[in-house]
mmCIF file of C-alpha atoms in Angstrom:
data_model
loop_
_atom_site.group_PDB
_atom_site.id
_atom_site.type_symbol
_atom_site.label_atom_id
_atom_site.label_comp_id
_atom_site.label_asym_id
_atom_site.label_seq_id
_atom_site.Cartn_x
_atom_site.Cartn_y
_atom_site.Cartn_z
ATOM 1 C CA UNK A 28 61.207 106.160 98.559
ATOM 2 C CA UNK A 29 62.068 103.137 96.037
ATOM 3 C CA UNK A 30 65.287 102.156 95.975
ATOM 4 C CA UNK A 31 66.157 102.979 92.196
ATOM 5 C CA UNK A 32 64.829 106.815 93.771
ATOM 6 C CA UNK A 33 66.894 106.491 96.004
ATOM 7 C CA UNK A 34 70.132 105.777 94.227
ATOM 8 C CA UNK A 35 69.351 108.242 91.791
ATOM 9 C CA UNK A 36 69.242 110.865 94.225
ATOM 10 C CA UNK A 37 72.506 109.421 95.726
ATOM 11 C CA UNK A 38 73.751 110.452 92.271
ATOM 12 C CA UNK A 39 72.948 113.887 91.942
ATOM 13 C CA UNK A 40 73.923 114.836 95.643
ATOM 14 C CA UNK A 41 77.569 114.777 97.603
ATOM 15 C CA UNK A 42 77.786 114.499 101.369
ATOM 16 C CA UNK A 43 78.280 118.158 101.330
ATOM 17 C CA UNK A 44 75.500 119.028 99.721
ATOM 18 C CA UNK A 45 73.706 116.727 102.126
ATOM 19 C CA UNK A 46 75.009 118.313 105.225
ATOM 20 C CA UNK A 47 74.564 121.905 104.172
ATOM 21 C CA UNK A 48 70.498 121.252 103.648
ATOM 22 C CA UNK A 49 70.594 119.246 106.935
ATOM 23 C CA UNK A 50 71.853 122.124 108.617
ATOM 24 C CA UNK A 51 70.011 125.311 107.226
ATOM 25 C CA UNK A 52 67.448 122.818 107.180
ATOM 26 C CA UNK A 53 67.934 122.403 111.609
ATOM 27 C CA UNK A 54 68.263 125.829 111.655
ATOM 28 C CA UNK A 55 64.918 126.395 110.256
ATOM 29 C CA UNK A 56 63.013 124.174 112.394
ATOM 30 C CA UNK A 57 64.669 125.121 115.375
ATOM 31 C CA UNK A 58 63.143 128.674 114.203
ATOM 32 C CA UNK A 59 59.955 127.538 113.919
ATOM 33 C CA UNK A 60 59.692 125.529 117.265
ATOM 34 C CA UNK A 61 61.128 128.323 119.288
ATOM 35 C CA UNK A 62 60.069 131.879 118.117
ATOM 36 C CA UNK A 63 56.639 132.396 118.461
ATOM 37 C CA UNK A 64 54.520 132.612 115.422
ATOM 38 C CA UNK A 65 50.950 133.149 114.342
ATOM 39 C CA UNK A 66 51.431 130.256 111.852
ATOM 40 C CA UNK A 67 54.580 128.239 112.822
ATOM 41 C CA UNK A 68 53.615 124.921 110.592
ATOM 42 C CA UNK A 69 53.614 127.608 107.637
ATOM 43 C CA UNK A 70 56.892 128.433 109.044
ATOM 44 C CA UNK A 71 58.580 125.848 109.220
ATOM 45 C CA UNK A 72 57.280 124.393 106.025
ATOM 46 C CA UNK A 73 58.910 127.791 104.144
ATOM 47 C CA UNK A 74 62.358 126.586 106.357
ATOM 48 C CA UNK A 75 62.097 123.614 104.607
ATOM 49 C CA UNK A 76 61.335 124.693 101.205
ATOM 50 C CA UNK A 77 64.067 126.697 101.693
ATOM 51 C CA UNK A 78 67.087 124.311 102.400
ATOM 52 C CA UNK A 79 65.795 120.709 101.186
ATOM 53 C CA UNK A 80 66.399 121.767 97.753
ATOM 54 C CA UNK A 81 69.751 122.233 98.324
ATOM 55 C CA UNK A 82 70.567 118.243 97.875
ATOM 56 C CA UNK A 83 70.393 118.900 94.622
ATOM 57 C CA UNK A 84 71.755 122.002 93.670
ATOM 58 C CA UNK A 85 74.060 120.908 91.491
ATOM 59 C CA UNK A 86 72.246 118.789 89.482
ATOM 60 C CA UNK A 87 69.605 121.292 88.675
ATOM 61 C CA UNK A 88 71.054 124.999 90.031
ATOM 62 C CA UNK A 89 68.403 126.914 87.812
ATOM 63 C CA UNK A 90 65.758 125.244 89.563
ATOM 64 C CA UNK A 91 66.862 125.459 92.785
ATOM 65 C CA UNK A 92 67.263 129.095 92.349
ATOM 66 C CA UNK A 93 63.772 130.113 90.961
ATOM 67 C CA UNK A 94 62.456 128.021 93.618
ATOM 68 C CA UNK A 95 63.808 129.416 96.604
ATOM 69 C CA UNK A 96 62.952 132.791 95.064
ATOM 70 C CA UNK A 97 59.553 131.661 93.808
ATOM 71 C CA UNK A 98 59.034 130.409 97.624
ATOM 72 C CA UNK A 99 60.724 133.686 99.279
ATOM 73 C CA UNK A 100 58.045 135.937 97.264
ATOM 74 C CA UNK A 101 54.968 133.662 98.007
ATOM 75 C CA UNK A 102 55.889 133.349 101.626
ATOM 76 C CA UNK A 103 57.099 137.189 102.165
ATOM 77 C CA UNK A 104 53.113 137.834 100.983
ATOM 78 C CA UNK A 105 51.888 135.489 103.203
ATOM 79 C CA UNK A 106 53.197 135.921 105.981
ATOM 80 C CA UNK A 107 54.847 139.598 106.312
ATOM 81 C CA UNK A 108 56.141 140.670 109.458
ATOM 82 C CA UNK A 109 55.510 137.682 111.094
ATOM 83 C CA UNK A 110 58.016 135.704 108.896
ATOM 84 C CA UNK A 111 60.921 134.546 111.564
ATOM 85 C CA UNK A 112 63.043 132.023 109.038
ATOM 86 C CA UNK A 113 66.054 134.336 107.075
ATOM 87 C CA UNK A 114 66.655 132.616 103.816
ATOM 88 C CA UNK A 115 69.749 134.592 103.143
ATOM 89 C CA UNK A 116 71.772 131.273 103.144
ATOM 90 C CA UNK A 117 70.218 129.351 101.026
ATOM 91 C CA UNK A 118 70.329 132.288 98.002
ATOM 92 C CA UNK A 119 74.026 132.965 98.995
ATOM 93 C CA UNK A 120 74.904 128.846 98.478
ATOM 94 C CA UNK A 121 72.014 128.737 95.290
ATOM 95 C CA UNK A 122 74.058 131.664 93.832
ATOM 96 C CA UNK A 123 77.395 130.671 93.932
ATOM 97 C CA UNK A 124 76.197 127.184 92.823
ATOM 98 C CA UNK A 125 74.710 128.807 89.475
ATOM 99 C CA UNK A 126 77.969 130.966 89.083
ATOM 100 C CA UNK A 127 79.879 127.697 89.283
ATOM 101 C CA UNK A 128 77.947 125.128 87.594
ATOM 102 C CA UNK A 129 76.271 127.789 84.606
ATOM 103 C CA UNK A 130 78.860 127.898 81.496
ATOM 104 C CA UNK A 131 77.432 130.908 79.496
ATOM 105 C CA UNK A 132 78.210 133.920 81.375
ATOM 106 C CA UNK A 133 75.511 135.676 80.880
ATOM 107 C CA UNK A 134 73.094 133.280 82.186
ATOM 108 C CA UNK A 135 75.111 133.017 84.693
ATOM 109 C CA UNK A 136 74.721 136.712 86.123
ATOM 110 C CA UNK A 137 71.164 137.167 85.447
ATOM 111 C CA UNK A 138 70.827 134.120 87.751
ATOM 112 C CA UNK A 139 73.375 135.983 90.056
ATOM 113 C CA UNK A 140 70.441 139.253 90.279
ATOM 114 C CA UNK A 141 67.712 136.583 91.172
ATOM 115 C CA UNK A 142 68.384 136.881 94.831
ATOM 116 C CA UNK A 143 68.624 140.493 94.532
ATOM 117 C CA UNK A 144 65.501 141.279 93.540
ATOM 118 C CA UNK A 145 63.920 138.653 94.989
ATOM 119 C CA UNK A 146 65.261 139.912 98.653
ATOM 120 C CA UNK A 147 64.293 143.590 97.822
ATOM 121 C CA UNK A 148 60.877 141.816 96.595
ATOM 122 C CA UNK A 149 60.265 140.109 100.275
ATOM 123 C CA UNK A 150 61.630 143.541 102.092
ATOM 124 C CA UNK A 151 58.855 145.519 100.160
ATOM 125 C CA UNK A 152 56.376 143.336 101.381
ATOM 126 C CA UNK A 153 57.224 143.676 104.545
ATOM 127 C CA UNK A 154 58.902 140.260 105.042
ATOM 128 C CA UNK A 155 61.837 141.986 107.125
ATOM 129 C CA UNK A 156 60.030 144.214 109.161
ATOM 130 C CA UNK A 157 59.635 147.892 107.518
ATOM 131 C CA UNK A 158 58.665 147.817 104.001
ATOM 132 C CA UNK A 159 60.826 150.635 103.509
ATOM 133 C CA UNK A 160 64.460 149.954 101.991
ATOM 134 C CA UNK A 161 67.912 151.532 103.245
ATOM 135 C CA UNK A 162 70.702 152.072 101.023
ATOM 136 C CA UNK A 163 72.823 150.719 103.245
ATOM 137 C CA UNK A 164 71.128 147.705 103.222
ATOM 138 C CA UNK A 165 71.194 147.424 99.644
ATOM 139 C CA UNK A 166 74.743 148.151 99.906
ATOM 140 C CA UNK A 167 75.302 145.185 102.278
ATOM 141 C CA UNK A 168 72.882 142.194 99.772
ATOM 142 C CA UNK A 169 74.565 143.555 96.790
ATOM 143 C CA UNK A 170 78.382 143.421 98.043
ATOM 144 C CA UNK A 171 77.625 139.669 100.098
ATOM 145 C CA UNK A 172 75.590 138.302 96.052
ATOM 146 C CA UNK A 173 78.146 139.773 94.125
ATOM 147 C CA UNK A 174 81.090 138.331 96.031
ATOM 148 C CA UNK A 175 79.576 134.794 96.462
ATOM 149 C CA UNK A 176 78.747 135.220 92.659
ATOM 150 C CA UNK A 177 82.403 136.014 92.062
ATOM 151 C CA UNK A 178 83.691 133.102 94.440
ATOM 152 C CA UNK A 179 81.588 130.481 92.182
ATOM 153 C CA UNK A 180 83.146 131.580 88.873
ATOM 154 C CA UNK A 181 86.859 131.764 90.458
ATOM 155 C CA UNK A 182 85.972 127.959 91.038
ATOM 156 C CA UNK A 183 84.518 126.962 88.183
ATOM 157 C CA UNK A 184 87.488 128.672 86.167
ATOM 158 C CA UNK A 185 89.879 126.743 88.313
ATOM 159 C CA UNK A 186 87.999 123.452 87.823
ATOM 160 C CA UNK A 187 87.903 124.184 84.196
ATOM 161 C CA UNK A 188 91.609 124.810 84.100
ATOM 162 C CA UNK A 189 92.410 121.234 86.141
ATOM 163 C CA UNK A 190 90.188 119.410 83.683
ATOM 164 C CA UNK A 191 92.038 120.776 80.640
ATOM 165 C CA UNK A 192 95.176 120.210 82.507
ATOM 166 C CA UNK A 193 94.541 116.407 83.157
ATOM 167 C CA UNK A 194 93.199 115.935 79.603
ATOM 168 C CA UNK A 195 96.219 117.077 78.489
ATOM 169 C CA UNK A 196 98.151 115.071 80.173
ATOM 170 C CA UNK A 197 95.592 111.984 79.404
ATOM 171 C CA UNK A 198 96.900 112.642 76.176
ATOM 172 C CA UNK A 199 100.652 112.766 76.164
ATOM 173 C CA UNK A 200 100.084 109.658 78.275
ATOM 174 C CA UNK A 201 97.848 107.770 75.589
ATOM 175 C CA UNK A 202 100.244 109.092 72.722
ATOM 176 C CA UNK A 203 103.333 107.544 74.974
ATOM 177 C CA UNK A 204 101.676 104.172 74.984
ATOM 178 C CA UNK A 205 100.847 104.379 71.979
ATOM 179 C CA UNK A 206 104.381 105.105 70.650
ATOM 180 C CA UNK A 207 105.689 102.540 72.570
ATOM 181 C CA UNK A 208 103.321 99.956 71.521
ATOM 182 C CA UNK A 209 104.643 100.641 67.790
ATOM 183 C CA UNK A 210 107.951 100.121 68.948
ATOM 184 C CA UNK A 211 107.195 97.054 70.635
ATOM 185 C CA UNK A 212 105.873 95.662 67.541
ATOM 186 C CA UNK A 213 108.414 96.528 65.920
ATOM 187 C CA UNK A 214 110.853 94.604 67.816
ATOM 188 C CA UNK A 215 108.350 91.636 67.721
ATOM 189 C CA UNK A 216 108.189 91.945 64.225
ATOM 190 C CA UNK A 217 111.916 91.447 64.077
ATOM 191 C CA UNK A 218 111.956 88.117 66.145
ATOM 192 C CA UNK A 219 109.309 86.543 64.383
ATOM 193 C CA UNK A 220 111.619 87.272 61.029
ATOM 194 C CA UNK A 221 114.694 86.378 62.861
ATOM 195 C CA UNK A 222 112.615 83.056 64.087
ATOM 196 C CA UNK A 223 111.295 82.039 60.151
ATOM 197 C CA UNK A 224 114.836 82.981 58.775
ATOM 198 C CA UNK A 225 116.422 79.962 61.093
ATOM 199 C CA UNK A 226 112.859 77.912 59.950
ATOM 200 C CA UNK A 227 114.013 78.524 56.093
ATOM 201 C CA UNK A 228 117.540 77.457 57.142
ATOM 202 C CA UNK A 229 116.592 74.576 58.857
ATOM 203 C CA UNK A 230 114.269 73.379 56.050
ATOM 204 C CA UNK A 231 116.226 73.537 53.487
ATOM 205 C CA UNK A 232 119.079 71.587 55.217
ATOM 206 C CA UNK A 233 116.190 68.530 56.154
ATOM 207 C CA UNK A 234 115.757 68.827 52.588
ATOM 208 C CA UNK A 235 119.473 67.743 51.435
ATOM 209 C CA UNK A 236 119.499 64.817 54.175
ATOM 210 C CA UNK A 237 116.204 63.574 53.477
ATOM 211 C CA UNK A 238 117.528 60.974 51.316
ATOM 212 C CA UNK A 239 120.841 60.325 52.234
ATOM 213 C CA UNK A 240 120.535 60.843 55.978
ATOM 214 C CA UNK A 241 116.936 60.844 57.514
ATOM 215 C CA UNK A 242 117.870 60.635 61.275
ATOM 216 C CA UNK A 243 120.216 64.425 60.507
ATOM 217 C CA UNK A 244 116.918 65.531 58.378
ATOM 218 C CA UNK A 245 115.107 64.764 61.231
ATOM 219 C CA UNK A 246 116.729 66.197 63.681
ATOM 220 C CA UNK A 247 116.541 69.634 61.469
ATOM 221 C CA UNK A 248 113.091 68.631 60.738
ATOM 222 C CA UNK A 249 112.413 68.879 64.534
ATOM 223 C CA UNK A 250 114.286 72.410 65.378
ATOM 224 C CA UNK A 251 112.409 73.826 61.879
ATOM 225 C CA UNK A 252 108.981 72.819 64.207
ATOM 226 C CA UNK A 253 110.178 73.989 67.448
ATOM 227 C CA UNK A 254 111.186 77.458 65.916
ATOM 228 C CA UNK A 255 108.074 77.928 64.151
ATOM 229 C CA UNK A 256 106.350 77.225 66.735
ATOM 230 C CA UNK A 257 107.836 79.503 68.746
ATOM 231 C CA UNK A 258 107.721 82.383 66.215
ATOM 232 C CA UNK A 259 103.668 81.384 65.621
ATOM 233 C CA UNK A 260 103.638 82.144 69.784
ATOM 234 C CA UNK A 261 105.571 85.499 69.562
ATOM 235 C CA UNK A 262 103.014 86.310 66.362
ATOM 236 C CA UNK A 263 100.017 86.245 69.096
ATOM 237 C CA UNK A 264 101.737 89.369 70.394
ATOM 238 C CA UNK A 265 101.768 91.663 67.183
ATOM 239 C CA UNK A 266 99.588 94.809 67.678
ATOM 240 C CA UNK A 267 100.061 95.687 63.724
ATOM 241 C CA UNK A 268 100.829 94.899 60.098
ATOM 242 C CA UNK A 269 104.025 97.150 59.968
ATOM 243 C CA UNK A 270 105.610 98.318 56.349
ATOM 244 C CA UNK A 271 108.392 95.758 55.111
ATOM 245 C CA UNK A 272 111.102 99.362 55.219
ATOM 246 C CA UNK A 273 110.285 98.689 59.088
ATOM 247 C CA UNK A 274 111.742 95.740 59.786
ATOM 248 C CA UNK A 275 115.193 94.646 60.648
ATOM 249 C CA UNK A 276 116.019 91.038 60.574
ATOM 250 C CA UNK A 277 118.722 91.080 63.201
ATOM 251 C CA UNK A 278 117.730 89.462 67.054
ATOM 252 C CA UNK A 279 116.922 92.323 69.490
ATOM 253 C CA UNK A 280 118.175 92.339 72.426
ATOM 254 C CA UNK A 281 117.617 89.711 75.784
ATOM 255 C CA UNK A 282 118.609 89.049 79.560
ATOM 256 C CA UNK A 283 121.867 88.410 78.135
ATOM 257 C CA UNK A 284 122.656 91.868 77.671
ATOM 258 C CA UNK A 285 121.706 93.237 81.304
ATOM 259 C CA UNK A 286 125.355 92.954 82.328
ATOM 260 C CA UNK A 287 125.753 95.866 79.564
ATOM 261 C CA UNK A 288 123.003 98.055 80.841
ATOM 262 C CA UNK A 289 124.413 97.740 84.684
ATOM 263 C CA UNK A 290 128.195 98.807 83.242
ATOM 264 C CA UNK A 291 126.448 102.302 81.563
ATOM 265 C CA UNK A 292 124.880 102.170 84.510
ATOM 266 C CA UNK A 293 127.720 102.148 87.226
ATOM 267 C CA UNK A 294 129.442 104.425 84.734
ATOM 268 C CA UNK A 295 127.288 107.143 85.371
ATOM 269 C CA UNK A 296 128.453 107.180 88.966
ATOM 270 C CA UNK A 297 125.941 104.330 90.289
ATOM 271 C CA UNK A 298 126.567 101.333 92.790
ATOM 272 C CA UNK A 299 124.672 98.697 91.207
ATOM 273 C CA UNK A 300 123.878 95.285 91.945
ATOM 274 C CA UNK A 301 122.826 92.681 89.178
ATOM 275 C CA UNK A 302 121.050 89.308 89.746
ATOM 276 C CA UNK A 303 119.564 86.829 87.209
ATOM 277 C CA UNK A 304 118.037 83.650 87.501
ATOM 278 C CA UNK A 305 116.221 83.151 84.265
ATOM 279 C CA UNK A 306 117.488 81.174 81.391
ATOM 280 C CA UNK A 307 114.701 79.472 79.921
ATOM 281 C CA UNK A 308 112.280 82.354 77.870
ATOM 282 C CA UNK A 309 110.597 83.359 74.974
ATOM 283 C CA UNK A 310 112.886 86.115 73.188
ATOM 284 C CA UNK A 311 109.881 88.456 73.599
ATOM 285 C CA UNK A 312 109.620 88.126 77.362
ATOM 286 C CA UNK A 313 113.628 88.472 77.358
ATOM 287 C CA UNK A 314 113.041 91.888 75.252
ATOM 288 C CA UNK A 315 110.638 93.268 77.186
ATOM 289 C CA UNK A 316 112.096 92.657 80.602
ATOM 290 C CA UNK A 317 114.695 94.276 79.346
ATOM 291 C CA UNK A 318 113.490 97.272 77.807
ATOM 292 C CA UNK A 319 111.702 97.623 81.099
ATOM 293 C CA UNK A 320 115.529 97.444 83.064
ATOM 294 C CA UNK A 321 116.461 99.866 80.731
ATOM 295 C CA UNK A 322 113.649 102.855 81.470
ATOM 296 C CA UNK A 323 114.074 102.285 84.799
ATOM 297 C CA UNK A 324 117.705 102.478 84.967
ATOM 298 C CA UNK A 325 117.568 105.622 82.796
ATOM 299 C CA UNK A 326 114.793 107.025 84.837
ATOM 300 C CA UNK A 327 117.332 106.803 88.132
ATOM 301 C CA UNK A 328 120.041 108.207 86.389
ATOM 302 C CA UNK A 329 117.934 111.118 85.311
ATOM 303 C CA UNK A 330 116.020 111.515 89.048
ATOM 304 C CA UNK A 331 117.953 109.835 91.622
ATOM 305 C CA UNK A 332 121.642 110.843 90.737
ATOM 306 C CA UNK A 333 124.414 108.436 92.728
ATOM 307 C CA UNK A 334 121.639 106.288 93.841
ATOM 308 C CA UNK A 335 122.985 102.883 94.831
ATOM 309 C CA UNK A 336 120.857 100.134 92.315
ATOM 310 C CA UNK A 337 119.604 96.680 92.687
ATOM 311 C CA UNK A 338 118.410 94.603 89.645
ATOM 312 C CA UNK A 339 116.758 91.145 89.993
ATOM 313 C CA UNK A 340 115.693 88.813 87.534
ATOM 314 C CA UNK A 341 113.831 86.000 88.723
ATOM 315 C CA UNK A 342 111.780 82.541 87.228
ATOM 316 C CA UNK A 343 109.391 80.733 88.825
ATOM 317 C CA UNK A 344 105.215 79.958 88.831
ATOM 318 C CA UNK A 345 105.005 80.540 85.287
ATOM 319 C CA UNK A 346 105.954 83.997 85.304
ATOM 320 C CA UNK A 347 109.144 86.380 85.028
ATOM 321 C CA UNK A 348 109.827 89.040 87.510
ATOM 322 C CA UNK A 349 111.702 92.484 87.343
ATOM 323 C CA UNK A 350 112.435 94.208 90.018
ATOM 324 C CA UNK A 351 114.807 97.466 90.086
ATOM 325 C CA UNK A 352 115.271 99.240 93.468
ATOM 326 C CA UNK A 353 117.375 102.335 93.884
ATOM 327 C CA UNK A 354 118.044 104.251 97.020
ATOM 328 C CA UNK A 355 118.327 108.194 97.563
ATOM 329 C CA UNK A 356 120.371 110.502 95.256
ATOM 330 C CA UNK A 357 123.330 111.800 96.229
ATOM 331 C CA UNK A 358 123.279 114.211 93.472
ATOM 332 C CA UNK A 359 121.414 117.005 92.036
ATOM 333 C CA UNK A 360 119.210 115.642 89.492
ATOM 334 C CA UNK A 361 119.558 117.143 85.859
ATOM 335 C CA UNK A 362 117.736 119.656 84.257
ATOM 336 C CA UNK A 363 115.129 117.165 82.935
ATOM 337 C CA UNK A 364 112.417 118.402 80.203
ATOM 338 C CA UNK A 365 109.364 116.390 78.341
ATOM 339 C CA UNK A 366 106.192 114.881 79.644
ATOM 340 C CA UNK A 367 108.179 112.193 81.853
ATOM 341 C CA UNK A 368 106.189 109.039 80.254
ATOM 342 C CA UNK A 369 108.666 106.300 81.445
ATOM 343 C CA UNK A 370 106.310 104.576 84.072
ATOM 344 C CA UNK A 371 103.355 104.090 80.925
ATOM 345 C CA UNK A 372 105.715 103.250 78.224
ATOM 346 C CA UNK A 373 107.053 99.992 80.941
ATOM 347 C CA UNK A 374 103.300 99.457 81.721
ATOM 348 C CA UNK A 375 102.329 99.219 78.084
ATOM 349 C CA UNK A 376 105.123 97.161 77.282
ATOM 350 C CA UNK A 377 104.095 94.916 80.201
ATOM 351 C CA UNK A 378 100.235 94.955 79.618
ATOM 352 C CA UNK A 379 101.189 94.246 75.710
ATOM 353 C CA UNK A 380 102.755 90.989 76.746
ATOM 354 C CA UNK A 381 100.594 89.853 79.048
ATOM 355 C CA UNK A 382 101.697 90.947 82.189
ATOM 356 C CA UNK A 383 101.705 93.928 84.795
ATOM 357 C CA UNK A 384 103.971 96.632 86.101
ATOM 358 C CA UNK A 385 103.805 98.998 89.430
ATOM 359 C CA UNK A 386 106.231 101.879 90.132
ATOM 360 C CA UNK A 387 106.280 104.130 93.078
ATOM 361 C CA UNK A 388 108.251 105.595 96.102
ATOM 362 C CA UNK A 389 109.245 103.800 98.984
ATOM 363 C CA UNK A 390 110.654 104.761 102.291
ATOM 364 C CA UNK A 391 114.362 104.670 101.078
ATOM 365 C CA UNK A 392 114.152 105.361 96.898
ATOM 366 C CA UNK A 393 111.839 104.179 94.175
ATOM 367 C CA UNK A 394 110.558 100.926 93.134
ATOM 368 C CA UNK A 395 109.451 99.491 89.679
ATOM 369 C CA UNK A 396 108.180 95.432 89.904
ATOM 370 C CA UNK A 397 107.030 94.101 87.073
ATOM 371 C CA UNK A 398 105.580 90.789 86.421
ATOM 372 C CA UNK A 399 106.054 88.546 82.739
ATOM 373 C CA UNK A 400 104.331 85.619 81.994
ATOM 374 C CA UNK A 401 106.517 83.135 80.448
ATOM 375 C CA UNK A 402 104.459 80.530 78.848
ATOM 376 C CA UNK A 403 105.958 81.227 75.596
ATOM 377 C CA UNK A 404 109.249 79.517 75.684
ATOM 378 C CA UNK A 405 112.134 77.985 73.513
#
């Protein structure tokens, strides 16, 4: 076997699948080695036509199924009576894997009356013991194929269900972002006007001294540079062209208004703690840090009522870092509806500038860390 056969059949195969043709697979050799047979190679070549398929049942569940019954048949009039290997496993596992991996439902139960017939086929030709056929017997195959059937489709309903479940959710999720990512543009949009505003400002006040006062022009000349320069930087981080009606040409705001946040905060009937270290940042790394502060801050006043709360701002190796920890609730937590798409709206606004975000439980509370670049500075 080549390896590109080999990983290909890696692909269409689990370890499950794997271990239940190993062992019906055992089970048939061990047949053929111990019960005496007039042919036992013939045997134990039908075990293993039998349960070798199996590896790939999923992949290819028609084919599985006409084969083992396509084998069952041939073998049954071959061999008869002296047949010692019961196959009974193998069409129970091939039938619920066509009930669970066929979509159209009819297909699906004629499949589900292949081993059937195909067992009342073998029993006619003697395969286990009298030809003749009981009703109790048929009693006993239909009630074990009909409730294996059954079993499959319960399964593949439920798998069906999960799937449209998740790719709902994948939605909300992707419409969160994407909400929030038009928000954050927004806001960038409104520093970058704020930012060529001051250039205007400054330019046209270099302008008045150029003649009379060149050192003062210069010195606007120099803050018209450093502000546009900055505003170019915060223009890297637009996601769209927004409509003029959507901007607002007023500063949004920074790391300056934290303090604010922790008073709601501590209003709400929270012990918080507040520490900044960070001065020196572009106004879109100071907006998004604390737009982040403020989700999580609302998310422990919504989840973790009473919670004591510890904010820390911190600069250092070219990056920002926000990090809100809260403890246990002492409160009953709110009535809360809607999808709950805090923790992607603070990654999106993190990924959008450049940087990264984790939230999750720990031992004592909940944790959200998230990481800024801060190359872009003023």
């Amino acid at each position: 076997m080549t390896t590109t056969t080999a990983r290909t059949l890696w692909r269409w195969t689990t370890p499950l699948d794997l271990a239940i043709a190993s062992g019906i697979g055992v089970w048939a050799i061990l047949e053929a080695l111990l019960v005496p047979s007039a042919a036992p190679l013939r045997q134990l070549a039908f075990g293993l036509a039998i349960s070798a398929p199996l590896v790939v049942r999923r992949r290819f569940p028609v084919a599985v199924m006409l084969t083992f019954a396509a084998a069952l048949i041939a073998h049954a009039a071959v061999a008869g009576a002296d047949a010692t290997f019961n196959p009974f496993p193998s069409l129970l596992v091939a039938t619920f894997t066509v009930a669970e991996r066929i979509r159209p439902l009819w297909l699906a139960a004629l499949l589900g009356l292949v081993p059937i017939a195909t067992m009342l086929t073998a029993h006619l030709l003697g395969y286990f013991g009298s030809p003749g056929i009981e009703n109790a017997g048929v009693v006993f195959l239909v009630f074990f194929v009909a409730g294996t059937w059954a079993a499959g489709r319960v399964v593949r309903a439920r798998s069906l269900s999960l799937q449209r479940v998740a790719a709902g959710a994948d939605v909300q999720a992707t419409e969160a972002a994407a909400s929030e990512r038009r928000r954050i543009a927004r806001e960038l949009h409104d520093i970058v006007a704020h930012s060529l505003s001051i250039v205007t400002l400054q330019a046209a006040a270099a302008e008045q001294f150029l003649d009379r006062d060149p050192a003062r022009a210069r010195t606007h000349l120099e803050l018209t540079r450093n502000t546009a320069q900055s505003a170019l930087d915060e223009m890297r981080h637009l996601l769209e062209v927004l409509r003029e009606s959507d901007a607002s040409y007023a500063p949004q705001p920074g790391l300056s208004a934290l303090p604010a946040l922790i008073a709601d905060t501590e209003a709400a009937g929270h012990r918080c703690e507040l520490e900044i270290d960070s001065t020196n940042v572009s106004d879109g790394c100071a907006l998004a840090a604390y737009r982040i502060v403020q989700e999580a801050l609302t998310n422990v006043r919504k989840h973790a009522p009473g919670a004591d709360v510890r904010v820390a701002v911190h600069q250092g190796d070219g990056a920002l870092t926000v990090q809100v920890d809260n403890g246990p609730a002492t409160g009953t937590p709110p009535s809360i509806e809607g999808g709950g798409f805090g923790v992607p709206g603070m990654t999106e606004r993190a990924r959008v500038y450049g940087g990264t975000l984790a939230a999750g439980p720990t031992p004592t509370g909940w944790s959200v860390h998230a990481s800024l670049p801060t190359a872009v500075s003023r």
